[in-house]
PDB file of C-alpha atoms in Angstrom:
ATOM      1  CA  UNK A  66     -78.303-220.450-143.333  1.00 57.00           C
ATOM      2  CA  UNK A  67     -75.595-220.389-140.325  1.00 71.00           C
ATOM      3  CA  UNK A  68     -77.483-223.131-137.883  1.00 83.00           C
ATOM      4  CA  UNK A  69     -79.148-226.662-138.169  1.00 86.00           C
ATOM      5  CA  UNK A  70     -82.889-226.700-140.260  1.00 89.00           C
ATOM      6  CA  UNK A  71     -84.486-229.661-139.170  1.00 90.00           C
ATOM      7  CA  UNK A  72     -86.776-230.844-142.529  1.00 88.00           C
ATOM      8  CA  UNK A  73     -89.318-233.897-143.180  1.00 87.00           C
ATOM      9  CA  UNK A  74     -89.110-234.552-146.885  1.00 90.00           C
ATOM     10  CA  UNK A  75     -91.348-236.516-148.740  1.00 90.00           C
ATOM     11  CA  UNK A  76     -92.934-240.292-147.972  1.00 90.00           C
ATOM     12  CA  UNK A  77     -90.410-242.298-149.930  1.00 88.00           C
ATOM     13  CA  UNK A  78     -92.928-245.059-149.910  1.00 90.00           C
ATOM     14  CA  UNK A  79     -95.553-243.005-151.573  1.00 92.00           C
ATOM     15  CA  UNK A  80     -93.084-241.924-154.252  1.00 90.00           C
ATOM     16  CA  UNK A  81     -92.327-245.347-155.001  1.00 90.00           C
ATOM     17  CA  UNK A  82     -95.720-246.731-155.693  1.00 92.00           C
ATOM     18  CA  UNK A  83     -95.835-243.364-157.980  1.00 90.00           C
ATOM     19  CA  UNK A  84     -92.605-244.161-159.716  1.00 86.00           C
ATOM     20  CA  UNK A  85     -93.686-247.638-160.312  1.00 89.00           C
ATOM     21  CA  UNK A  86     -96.988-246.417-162.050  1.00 89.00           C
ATOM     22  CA  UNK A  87     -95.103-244.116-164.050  1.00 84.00           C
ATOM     23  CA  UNK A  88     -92.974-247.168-165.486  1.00 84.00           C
ATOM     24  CA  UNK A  89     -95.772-248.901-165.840  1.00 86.00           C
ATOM     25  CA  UNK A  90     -97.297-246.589-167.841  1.00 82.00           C
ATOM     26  CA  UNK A  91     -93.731-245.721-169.816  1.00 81.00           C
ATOM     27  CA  UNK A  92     -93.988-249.466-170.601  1.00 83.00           C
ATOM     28  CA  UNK A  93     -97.450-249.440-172.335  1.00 81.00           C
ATOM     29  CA  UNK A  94     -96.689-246.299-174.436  1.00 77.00           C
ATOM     30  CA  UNK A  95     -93.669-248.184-175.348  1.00 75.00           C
ATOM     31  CA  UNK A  96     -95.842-251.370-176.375  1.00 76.00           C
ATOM     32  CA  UNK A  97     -98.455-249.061-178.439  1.00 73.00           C
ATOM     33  CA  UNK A  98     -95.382-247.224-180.006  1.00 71.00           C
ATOM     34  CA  UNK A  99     -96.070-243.485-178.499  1.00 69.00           C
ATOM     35  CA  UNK A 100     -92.592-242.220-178.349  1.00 71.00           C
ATOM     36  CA  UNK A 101     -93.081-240.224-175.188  1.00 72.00           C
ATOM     37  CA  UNK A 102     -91.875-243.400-173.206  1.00 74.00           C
ATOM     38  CA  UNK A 103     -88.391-242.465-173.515  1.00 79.00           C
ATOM     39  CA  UNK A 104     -88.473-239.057-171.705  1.00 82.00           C
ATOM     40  CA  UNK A 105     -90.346-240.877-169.095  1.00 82.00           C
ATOM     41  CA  UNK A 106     -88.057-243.392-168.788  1.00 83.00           C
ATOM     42  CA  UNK A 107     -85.448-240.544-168.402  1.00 85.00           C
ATOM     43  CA  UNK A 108     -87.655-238.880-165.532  1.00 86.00           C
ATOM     44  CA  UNK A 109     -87.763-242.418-163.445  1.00 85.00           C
ATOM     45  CA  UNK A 110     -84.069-242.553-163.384  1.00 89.00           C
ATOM     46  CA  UNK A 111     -83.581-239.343-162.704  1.00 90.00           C
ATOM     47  CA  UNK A 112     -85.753-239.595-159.869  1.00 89.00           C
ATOM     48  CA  UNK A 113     -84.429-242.906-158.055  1.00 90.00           C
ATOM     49  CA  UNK A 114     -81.464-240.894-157.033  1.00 90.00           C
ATOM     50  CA  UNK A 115     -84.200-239.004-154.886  1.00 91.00           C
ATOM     51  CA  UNK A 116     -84.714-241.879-152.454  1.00 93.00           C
ATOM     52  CA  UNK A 117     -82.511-242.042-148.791  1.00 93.00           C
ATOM     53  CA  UNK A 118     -82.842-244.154-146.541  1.00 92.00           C
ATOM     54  CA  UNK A 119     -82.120-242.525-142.678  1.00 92.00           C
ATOM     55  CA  UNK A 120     -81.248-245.889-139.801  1.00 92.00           C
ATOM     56  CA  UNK A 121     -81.942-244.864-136.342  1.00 92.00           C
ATOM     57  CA  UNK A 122     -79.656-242.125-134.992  1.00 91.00           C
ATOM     58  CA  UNK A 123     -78.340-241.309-138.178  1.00 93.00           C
ATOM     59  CA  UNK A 124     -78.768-237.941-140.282  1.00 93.00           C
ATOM     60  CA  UNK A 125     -78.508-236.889-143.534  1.00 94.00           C
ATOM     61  CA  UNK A 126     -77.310-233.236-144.347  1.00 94.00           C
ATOM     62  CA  UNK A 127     -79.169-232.028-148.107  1.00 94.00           C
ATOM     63  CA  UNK A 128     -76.933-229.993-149.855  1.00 93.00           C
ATOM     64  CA  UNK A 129     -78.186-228.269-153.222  1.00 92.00           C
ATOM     65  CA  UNK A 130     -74.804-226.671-155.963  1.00 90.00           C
ATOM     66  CA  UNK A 131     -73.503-225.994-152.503  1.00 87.00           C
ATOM     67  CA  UNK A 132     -76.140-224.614-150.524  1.00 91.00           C
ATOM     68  CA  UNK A 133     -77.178-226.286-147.590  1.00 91.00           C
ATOM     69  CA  UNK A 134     -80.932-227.016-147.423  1.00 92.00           C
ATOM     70  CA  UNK A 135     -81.786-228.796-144.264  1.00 92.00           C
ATOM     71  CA  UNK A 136     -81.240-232.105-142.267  1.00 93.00           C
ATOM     72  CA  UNK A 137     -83.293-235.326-141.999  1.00 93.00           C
ATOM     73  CA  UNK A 138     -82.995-236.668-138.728  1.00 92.00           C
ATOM     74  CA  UNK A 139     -86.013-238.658-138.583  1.00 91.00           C
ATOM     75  CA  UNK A 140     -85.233-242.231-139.285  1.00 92.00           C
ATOM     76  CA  UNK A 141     -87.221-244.190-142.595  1.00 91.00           C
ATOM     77  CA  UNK A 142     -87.274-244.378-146.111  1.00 93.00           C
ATOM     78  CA  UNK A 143     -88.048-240.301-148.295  1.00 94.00           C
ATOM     79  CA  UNK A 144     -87.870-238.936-151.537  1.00 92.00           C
ATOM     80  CA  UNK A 145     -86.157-235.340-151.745  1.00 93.00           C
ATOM     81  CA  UNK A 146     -84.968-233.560-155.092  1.00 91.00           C
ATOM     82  CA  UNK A 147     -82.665-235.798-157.147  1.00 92.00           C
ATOM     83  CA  UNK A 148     -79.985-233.379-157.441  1.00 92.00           C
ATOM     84  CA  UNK A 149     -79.190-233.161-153.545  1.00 92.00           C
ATOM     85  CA  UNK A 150     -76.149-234.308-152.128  1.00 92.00           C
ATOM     86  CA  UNK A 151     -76.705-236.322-148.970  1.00 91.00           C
ATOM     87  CA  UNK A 152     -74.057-236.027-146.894  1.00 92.00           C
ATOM     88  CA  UNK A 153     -74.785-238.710-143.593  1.00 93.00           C
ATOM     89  CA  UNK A 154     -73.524-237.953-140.027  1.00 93.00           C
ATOM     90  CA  UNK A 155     -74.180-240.773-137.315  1.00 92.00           C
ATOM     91  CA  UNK A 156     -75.885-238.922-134.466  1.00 93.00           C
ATOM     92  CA  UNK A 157     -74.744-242.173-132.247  1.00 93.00           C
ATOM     93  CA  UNK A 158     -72.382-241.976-129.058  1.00 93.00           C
ATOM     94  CA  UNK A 159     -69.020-242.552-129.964  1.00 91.00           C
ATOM     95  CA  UNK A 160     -65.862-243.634-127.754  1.00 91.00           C
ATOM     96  CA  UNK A 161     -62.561-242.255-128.379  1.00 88.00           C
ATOM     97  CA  UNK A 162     -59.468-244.007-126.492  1.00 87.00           C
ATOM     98  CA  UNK A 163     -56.732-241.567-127.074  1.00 85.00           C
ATOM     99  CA  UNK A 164     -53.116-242.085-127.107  1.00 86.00           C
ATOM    100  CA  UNK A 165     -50.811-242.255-124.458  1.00 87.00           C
ATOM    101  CA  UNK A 166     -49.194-238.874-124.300  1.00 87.00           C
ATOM    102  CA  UNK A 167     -45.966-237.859-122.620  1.00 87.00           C
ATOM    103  CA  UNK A 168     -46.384-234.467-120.311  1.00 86.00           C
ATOM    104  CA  UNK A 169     -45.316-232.569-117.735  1.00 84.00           C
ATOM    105  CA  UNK A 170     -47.825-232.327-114.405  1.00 83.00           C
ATOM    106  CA  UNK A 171     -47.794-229.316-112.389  1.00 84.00           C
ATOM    107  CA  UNK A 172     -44.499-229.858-110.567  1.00 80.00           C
ATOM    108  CA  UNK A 173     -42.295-230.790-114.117  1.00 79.00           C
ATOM    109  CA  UNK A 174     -42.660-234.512-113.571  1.00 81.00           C
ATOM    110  CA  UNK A 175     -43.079-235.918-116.457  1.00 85.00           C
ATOM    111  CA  UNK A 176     -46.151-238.488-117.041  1.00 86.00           C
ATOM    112  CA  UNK A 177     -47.662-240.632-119.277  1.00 87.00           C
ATOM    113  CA  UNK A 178     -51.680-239.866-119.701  1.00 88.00           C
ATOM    114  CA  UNK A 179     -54.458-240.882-121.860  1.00 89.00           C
ATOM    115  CA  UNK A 180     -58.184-240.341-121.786  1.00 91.00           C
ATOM    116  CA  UNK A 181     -61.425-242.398-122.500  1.00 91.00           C
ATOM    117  CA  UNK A 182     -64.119-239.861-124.452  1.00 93.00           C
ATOM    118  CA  UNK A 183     -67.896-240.507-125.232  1.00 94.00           C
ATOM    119  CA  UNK A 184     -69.241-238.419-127.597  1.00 94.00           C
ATOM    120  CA  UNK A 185     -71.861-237.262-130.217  1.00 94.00           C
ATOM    121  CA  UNK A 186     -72.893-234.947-132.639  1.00 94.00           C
ATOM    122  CA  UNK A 187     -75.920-232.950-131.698  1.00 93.00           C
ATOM    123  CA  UNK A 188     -75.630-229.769-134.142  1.00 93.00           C
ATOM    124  CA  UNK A 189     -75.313-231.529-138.026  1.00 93.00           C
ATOM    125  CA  UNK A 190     -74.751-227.727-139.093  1.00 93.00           C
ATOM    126  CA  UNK A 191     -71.673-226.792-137.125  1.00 93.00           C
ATOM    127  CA  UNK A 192     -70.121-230.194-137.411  1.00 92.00           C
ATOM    128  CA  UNK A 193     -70.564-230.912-141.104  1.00 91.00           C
ATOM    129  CA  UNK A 194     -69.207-227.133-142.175  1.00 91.00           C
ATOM    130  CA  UNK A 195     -67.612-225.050-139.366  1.00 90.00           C
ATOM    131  CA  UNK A 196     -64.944-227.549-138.946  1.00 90.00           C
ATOM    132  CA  UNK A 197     -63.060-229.250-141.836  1.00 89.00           C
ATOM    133  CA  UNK A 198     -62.900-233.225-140.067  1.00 91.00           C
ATOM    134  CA  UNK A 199     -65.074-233.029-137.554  1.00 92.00           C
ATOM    135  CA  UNK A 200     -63.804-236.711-136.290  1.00 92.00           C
ATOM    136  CA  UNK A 201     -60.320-235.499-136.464  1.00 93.00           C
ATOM    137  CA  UNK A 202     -61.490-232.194-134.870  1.00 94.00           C
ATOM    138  CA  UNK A 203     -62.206-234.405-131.652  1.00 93.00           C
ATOM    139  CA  UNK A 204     -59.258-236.242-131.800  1.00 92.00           C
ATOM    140  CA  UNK A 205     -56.845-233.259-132.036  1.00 92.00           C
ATOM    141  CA  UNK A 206     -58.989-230.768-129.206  1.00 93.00           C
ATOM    142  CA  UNK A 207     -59.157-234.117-127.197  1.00 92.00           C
ATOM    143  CA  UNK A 208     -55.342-234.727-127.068  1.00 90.00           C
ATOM    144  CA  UNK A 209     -54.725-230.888-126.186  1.00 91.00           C
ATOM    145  CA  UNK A 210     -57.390-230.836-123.380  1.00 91.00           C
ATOM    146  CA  UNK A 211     -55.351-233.409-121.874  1.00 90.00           C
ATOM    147  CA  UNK A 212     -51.832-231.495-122.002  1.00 89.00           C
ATOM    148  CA  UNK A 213     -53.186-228.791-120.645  1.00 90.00           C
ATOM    149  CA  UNK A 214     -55.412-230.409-117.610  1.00 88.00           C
ATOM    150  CA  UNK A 215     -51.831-232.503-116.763  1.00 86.00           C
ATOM    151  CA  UNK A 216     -50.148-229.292-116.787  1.00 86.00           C
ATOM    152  CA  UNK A 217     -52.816-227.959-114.099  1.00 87.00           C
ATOM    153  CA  UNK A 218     -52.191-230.788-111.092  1.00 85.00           C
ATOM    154  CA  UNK A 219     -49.739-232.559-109.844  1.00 85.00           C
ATOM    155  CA  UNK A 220     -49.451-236.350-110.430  1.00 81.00           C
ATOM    156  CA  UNK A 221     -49.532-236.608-106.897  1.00 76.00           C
ATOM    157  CA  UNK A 222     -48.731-234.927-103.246  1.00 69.00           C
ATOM    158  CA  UNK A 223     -45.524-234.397-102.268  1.00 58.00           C
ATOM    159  CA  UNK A 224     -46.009-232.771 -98.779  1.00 51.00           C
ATOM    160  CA  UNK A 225     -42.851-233.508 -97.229  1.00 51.00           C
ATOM    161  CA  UNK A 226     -41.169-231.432 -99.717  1.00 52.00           C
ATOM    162  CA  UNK A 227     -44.212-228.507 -99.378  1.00 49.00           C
ATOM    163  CA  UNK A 228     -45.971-229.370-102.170  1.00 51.00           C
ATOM    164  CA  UNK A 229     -49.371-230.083-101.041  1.00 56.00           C
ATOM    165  CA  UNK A 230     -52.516-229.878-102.810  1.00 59.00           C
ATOM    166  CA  UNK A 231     -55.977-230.387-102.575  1.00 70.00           C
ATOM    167  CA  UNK A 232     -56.454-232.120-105.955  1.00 78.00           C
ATOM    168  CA  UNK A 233     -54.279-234.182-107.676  1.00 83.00           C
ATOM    169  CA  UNK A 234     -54.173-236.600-111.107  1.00 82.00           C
ATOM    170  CA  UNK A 235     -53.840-239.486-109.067  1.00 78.00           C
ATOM    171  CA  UNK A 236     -55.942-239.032-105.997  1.00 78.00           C
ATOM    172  CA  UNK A 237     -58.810-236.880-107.190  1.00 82.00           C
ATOM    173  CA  UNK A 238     -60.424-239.005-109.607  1.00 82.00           C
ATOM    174  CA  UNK A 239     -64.076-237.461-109.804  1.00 87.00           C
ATOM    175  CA  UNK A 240     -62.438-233.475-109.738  1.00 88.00           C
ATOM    176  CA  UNK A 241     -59.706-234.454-112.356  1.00 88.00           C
ATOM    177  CA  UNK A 242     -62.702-235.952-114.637  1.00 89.00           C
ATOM    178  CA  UNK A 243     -65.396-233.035-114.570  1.00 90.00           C
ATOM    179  CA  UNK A 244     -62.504-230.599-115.100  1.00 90.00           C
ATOM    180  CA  UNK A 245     -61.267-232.716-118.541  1.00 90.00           C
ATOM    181  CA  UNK A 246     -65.358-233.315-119.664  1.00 92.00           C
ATOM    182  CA  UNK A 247     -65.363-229.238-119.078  1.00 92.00           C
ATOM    183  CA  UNK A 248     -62.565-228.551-120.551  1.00 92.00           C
ATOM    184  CA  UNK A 249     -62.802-231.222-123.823  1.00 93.00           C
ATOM    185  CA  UNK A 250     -67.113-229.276-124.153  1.00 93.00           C
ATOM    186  CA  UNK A 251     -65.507-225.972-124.385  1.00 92.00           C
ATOM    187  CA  UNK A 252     -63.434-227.072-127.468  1.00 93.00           C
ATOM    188  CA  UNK A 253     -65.938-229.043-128.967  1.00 93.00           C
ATOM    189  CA  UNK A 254     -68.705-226.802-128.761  1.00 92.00           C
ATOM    190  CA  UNK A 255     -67.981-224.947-132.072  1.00 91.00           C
ATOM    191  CA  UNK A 256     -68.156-228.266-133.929  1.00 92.00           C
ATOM    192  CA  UNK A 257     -71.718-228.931-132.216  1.00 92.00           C
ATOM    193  CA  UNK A 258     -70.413-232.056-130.406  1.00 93.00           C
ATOM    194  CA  UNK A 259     -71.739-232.895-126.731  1.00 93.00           C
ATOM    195  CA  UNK A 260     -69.204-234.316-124.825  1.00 93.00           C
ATOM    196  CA  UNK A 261     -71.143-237.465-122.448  1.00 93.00           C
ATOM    197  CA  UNK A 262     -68.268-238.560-120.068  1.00 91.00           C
ATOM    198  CA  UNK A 263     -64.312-237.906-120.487  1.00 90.00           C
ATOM    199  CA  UNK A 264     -62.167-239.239-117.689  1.00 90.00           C
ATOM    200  CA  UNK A 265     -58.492-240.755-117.265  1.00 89.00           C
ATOM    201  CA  UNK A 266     -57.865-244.112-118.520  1.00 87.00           C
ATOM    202  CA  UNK A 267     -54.381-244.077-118.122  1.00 87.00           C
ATOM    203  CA  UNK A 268     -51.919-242.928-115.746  1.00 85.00           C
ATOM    204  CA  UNK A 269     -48.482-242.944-114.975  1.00 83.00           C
ATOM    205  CA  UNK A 270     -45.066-241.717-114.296  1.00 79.00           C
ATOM    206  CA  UNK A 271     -42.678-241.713-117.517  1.00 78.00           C
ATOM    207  CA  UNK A 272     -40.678-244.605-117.917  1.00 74.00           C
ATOM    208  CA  UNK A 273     -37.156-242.570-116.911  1.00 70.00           C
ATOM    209  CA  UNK A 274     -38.212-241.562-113.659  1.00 61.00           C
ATOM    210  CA  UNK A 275     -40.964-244.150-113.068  1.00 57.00           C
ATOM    211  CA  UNK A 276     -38.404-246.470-110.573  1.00 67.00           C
ATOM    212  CA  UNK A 277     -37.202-243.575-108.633  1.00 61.00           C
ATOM    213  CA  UNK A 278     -40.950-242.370-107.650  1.00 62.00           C
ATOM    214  CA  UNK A 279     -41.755-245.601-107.198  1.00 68.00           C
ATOM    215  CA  UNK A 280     -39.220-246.215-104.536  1.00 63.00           C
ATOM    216  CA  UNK A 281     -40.056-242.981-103.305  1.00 61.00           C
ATOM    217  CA  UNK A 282     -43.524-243.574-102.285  1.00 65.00           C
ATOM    218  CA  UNK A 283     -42.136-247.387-101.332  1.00 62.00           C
ATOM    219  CA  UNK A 284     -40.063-245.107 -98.561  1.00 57.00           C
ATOM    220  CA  UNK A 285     -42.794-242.777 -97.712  1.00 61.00           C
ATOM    221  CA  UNK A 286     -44.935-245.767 -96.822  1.00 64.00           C
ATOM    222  CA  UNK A 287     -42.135-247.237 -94.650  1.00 64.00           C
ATOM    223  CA  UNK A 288     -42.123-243.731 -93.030  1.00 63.00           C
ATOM    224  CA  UNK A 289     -45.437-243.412 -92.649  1.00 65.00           C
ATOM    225  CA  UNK A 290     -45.494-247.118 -90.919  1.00 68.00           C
ATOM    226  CA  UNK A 291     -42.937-246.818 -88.960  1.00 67.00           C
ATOM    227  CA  UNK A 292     -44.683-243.891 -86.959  1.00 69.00           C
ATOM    228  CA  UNK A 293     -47.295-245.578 -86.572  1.00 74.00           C
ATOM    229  CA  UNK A 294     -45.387-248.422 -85.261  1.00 71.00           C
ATOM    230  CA  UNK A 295     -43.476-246.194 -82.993  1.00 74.00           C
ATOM    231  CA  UNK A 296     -46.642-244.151 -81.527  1.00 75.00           C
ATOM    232  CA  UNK A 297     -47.906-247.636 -80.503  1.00 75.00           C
ATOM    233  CA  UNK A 298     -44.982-248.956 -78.903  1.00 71.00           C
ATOM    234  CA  UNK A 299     -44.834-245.597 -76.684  1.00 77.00           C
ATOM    235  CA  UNK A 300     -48.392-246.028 -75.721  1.00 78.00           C
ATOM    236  CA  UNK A 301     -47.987-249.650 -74.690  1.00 76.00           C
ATOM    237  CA  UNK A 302     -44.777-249.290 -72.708  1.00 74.00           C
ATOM    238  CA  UNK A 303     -46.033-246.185 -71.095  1.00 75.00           C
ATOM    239  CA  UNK A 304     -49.634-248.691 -70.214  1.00 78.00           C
ATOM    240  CA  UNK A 305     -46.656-251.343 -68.914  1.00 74.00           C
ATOM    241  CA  UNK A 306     -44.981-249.155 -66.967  1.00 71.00           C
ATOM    242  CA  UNK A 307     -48.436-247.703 -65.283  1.00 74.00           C
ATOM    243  CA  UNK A 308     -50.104-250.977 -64.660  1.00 72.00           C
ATOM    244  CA  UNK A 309     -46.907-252.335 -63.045  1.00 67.00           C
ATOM    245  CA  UNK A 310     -46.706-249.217 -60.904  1.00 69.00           C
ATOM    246  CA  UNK A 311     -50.659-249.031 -59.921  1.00 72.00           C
ATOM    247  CA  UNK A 312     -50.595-253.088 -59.214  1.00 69.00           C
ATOM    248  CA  UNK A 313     -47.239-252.927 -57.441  1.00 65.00           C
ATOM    249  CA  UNK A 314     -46.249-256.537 -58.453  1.00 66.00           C
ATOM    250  CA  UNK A 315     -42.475-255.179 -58.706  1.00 65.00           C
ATOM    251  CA  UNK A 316     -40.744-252.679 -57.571  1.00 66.00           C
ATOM    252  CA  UNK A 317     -38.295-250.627 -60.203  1.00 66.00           C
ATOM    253  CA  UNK A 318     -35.539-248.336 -59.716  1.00 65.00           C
ATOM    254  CA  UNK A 319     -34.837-245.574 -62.710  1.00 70.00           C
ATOM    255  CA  UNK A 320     -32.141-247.645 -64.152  1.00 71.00           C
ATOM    256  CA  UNK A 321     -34.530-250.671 -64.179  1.00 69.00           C
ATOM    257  CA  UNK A 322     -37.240-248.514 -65.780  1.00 68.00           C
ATOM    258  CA  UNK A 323     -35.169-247.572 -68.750  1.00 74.00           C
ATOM    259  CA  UNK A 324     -33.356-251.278 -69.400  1.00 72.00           C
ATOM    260  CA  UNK A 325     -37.269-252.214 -69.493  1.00 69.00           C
ATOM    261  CA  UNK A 326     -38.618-249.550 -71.760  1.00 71.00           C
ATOM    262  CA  UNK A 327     -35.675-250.052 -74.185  1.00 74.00           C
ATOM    263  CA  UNK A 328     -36.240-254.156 -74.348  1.00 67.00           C
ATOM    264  CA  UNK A 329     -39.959-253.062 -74.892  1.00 70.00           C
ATOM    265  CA  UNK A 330     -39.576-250.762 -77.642  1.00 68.00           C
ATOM    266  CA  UNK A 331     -36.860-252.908 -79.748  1.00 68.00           C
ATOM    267  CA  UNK A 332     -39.092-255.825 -79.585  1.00 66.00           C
ATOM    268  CA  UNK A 333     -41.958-253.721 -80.422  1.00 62.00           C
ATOM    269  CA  UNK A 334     -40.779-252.327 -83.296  1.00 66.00           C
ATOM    270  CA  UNK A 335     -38.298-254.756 -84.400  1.00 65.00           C
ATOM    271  CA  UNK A 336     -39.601-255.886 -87.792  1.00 61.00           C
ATOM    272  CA  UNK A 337     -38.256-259.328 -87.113  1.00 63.00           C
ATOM    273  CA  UNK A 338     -40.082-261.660 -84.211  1.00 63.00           C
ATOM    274  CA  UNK A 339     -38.255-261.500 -81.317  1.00 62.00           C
ATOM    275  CA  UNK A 340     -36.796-264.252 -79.736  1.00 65.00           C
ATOM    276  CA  UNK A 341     -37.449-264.890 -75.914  1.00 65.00           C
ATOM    277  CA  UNK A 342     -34.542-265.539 -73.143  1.00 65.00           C
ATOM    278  CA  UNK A 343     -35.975-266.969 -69.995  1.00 58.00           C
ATOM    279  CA  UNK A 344     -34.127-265.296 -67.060  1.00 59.00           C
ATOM    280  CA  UNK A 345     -34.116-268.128 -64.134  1.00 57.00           C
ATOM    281  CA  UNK A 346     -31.597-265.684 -61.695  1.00 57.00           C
ATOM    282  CA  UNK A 347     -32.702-263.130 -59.185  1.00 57.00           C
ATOM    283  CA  UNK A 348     -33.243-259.170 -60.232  1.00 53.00           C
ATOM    284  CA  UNK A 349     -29.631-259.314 -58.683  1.00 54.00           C
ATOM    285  CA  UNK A 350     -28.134-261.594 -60.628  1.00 47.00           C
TER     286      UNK A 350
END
């Protein structure tokens, strides 16, 4: 037997009512003095280690001097050969929060990662003797699916230093999460787990270098506003400049032009309010 045998042992119920009219009937031998009672007795012991009881998504794997007979998956009260060993396996979804590991991304950074798994078993076989743990089995393949998916994409994009890609730890939340659920099945598969959902559920940059990006991206946002600050300003002066022209409410010479479009663009772009001088001379003066 190399895969899962689904069985449906006997009514445990039925057996019951039977072993209770057998020890009924032990009794009355007993009473009249037949000595047959006492291998009877001996039979109705023997036979209570028959009965298991199987919850809702639970299992039971039958094992007989080592060789494996079958699994009970249906849920209720049976009666199988006394001298089974039931092993149970839960056949409920599981969550596994793993650690928070210390690796290296794609570009040597070094990050700290962990990952949310939901799992169960759906092959009793595989996961009760093809792997040695089978809990520990998800716990170890888990931890390494994770090293090796950081190791695969960059924490995030770095494209003013060339480093640009289209999927990243940070950024590509839904890409970096089918990858790990793919990657996490693969490994599982031989212990005849299905893997529900596996995604991120924590990420960050190691604590020795985690000021230093920080500030970085603080500047790269700073950048990033200040061009947009500075695109603006152009556009508005250059709208000044025109609508003064096209309306011809004053008159400016080159040297003008330029005193105006460099008051515009420092108050435009100042990041401080600026603070207004009324001029009450002539252009002149």
């Amino acid at each position: 037997m190399t895969q899962e045998k689904n069985i449906t042992p006997a009514n445990g119920y039925l057996v019951l009512l039977s072993l209770l009219g057998l020890l009924i009937f032990a009794i009355v031998l007993v009473v009249g003095g037949v000595p047959l009672a006492l291998p009877i007795f001996f039979i109705f012991i023997i036979s209570l280690r028959g009965f298991v009881l199987v919850n809702p998504n639970g299992s039971r794997v039958l094992l007989l001097f080592g060789k494996y007979m079958g699994t009970i998956k249906k849920n209720g009260l049976f009666w199988v050969n006394p001298f089974y060993s039931k092993n149970k396996i839960s056949l409920r979804a599981s969550n596994f929060d793993s650690e928070r590991l210390k690796v290296n991304d794609k570009l040597g950074n070094p990050i700290m990662i962990s990952t949310i798994l939901v799992w169960r078993v759906t092959d009793t076989y595989k996961a009760a003797f093809e792997v040695d743990d089978y809990k520990n089995f998800v716990r170890v393949q888990t931890d390494a699916a994770v090293r090796k998916l950081a190791s695969m994409y960059p924490y995030d994009n770095f494209a003013d230093e060339g480093h640009t890609e289209d999927i990243t730890l940070r950024s590509s939340v839904n890409e970096v999460s089918e990858a790990l659920e793919k990657e996490v099945q693969e490994r599982l598969a031989m212990a005849g787990i299905e893997v529900l959902e596996a995604r991120i559920g924590y990420l960050a940059y190691a604590q020795e270098i985690a000021n230093a990006m920080l500030k970085r991206q603080q500047a790269t946002a700073i950048v990033a506003a200040r061009h947009k600050i500075v695109e603006g300003a152009v556009s508005m002066v250059e709208m000044a400049l025109d609508q003064l022209g096209k309306k011809e409410i004053i008159d400016l010479d080159e040297e003008r032009k330029a005193a105006m479009v460099s008051n515009l663009m420092v108050v435009l772009c100042s990041d401080k309010d600026a603070s207004p001088i009324v001029n009450a001379g002539t252009l002149n003066h």
